[in-house]
Short mmCIF file of C-alpha atoms in Angstrom, two decimals:
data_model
loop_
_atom_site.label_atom_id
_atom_site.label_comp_id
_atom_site.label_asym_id
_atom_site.label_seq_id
_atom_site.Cartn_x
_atom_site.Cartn_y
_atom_site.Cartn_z
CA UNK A 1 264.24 121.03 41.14
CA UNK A 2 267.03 123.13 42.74
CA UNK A 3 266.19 122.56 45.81
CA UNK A 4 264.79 120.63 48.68
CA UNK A 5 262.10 121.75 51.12
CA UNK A 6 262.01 119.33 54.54
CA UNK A 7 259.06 119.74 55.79
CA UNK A 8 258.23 116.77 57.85
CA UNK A 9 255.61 116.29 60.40
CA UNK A 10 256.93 116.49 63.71
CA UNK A 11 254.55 114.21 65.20
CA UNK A 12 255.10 110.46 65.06
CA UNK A 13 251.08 109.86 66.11
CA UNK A 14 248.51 111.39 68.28
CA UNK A 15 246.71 109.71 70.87
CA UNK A 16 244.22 112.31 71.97
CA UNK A 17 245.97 114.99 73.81
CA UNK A 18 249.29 112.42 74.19
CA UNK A 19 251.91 113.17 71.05
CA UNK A 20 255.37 111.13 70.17
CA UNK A 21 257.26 113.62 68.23
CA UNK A 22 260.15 113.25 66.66
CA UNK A 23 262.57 114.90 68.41
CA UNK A 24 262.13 113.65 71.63
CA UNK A 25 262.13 110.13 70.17
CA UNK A 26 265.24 110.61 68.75
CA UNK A 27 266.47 113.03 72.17
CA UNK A 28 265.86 109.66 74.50
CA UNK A 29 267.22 107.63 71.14
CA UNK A 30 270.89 109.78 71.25
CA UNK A 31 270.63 109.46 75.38
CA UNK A 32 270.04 105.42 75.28
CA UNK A 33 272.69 105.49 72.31
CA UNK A 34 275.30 107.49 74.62
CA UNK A 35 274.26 105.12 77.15
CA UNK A 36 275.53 102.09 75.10
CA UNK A 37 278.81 103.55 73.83
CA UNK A 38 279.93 104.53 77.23
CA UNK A 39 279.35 100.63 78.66
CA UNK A 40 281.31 99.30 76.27
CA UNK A 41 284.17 101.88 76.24
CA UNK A 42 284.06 101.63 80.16
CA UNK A 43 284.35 97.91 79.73
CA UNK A 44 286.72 97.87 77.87
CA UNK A 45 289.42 100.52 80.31
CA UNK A 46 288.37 97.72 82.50
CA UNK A 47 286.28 100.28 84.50
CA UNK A 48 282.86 99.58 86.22
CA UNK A 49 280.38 99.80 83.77
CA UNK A 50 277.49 100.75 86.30
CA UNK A 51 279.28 103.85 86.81
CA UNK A 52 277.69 104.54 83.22
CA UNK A 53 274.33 104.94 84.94
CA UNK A 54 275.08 108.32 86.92
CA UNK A 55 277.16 109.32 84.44
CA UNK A 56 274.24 109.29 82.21
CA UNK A 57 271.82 111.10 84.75
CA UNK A 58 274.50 113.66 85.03
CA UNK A 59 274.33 114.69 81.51
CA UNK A 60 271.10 114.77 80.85
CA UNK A 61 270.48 116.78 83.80
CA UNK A 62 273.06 119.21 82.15
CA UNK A 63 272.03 118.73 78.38
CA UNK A 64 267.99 119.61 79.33
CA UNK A 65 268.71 122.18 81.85
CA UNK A 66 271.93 123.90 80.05
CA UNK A 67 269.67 124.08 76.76
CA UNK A 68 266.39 125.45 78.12
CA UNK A 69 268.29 128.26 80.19
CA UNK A 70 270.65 128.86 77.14
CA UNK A 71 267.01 129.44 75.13
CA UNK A 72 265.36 131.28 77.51
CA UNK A 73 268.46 133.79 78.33
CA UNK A 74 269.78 134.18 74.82
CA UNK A 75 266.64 134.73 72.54
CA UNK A 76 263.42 135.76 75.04
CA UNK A 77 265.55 136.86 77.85
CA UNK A 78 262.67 140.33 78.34
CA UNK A 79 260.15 137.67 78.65
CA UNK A 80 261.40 135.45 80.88
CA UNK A 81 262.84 137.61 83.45
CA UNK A 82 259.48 139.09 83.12
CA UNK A 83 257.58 135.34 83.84
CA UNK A 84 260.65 133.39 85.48
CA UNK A 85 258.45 130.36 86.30
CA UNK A 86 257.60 129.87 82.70
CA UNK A 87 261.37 128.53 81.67
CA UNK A 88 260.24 125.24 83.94
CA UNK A 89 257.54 124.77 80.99
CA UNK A 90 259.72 122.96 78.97
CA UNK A 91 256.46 120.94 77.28
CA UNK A 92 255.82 124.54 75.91
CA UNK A 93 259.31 124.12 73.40
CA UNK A 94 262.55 125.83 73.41
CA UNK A 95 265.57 123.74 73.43
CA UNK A 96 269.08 125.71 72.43
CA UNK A 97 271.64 123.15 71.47
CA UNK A 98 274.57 125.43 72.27
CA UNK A 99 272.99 125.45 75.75
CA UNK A 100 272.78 121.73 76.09
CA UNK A 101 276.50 121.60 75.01
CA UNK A 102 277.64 124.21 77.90
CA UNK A 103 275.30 121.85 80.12
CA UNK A 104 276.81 118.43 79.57
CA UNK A 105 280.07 120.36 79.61
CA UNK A 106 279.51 121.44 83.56
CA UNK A 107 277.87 118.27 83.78
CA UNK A 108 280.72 116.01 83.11
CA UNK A 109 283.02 118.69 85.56
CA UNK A 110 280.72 118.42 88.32
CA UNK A 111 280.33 114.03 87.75
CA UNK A 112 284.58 113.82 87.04
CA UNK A 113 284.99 115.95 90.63
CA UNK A 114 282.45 113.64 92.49
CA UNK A 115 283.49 110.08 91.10
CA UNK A 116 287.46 111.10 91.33
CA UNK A 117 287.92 111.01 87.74
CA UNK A 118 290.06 112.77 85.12
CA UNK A 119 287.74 115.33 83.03
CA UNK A 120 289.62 115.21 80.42
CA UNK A 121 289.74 111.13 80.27
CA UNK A 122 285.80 111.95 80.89
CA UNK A 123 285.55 113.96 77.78
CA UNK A 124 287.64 112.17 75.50
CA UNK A 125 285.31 109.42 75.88
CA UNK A 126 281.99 111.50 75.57
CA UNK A 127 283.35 112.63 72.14
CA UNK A 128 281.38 110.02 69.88
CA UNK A 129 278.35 109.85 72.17
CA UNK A 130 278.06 113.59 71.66
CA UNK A 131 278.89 113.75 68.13
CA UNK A 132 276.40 111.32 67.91
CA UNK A 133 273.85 113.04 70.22
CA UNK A 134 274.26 116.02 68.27
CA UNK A 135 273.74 114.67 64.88
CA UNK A 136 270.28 113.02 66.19
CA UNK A 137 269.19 116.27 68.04
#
């Protein structure tokens, strides 16, 4: 065999019209993840841990919205200025990762500005939640 074909189901079960797939298990899996990691390293600056919470809303706020806009602009753009209300059908697919980064990225600028912190402390701390993130998504 030279090679390997992956070609896994993408649904965990079916309940009728109700799927769990795959990725989203293992979207909300990186998020909860992200959501662990960042308690314990705020816990450990000796910072308020519940803090964690809106930080968390913040990016994925950013990571859903910077990746479906990033799809829909960079490969259908003709169709979607065409239908603009179809890029809120997210259920219909079309995620683009490079998107979600940009996202989280404005995300964590917009949460650093309204909870008085230092981005850049902000991001050197998101570093192995979003390594991690991205090597689940």
């Amino acid at each position: 065999m030279e090679h390997f074909i992956w070609n896994i189901d993408p649904n965990i079960f079916t309940f009728g019209p109700l799927q769990l797939r795959w990725y989203g298990v293992l979207f909300v899996g990186s998020f909860f993840l992200g959501l662990l990691l960042m308690q314990w390293i705020y816990k450990r600056e000796n910072r308020d841990p519940a803090e964690v919470d809106s930080l968390l809303f913040y990016v994925m706020a950013g990571a859903v919205v910077g990746a479906r806009l990033m799809h829909c602009l960079a490969y259908e753009p003709d169709f979607y200025l065409s239908h603009p209300l179809e890029i809120f059908k997210v259920w219909n697919g079309g995620l683009a990762s490079h998107g979600g980064l940009l996202g989280v990225l404005l995300a964590l600028w917009i949460f650093a500005r309204r909870h008085n912190e230092s981005y850049f402390w902000l991001i050197s701390r998101m570093t192995i939640p979003g390594a991690l993130s991205a090597f689940f998504v």
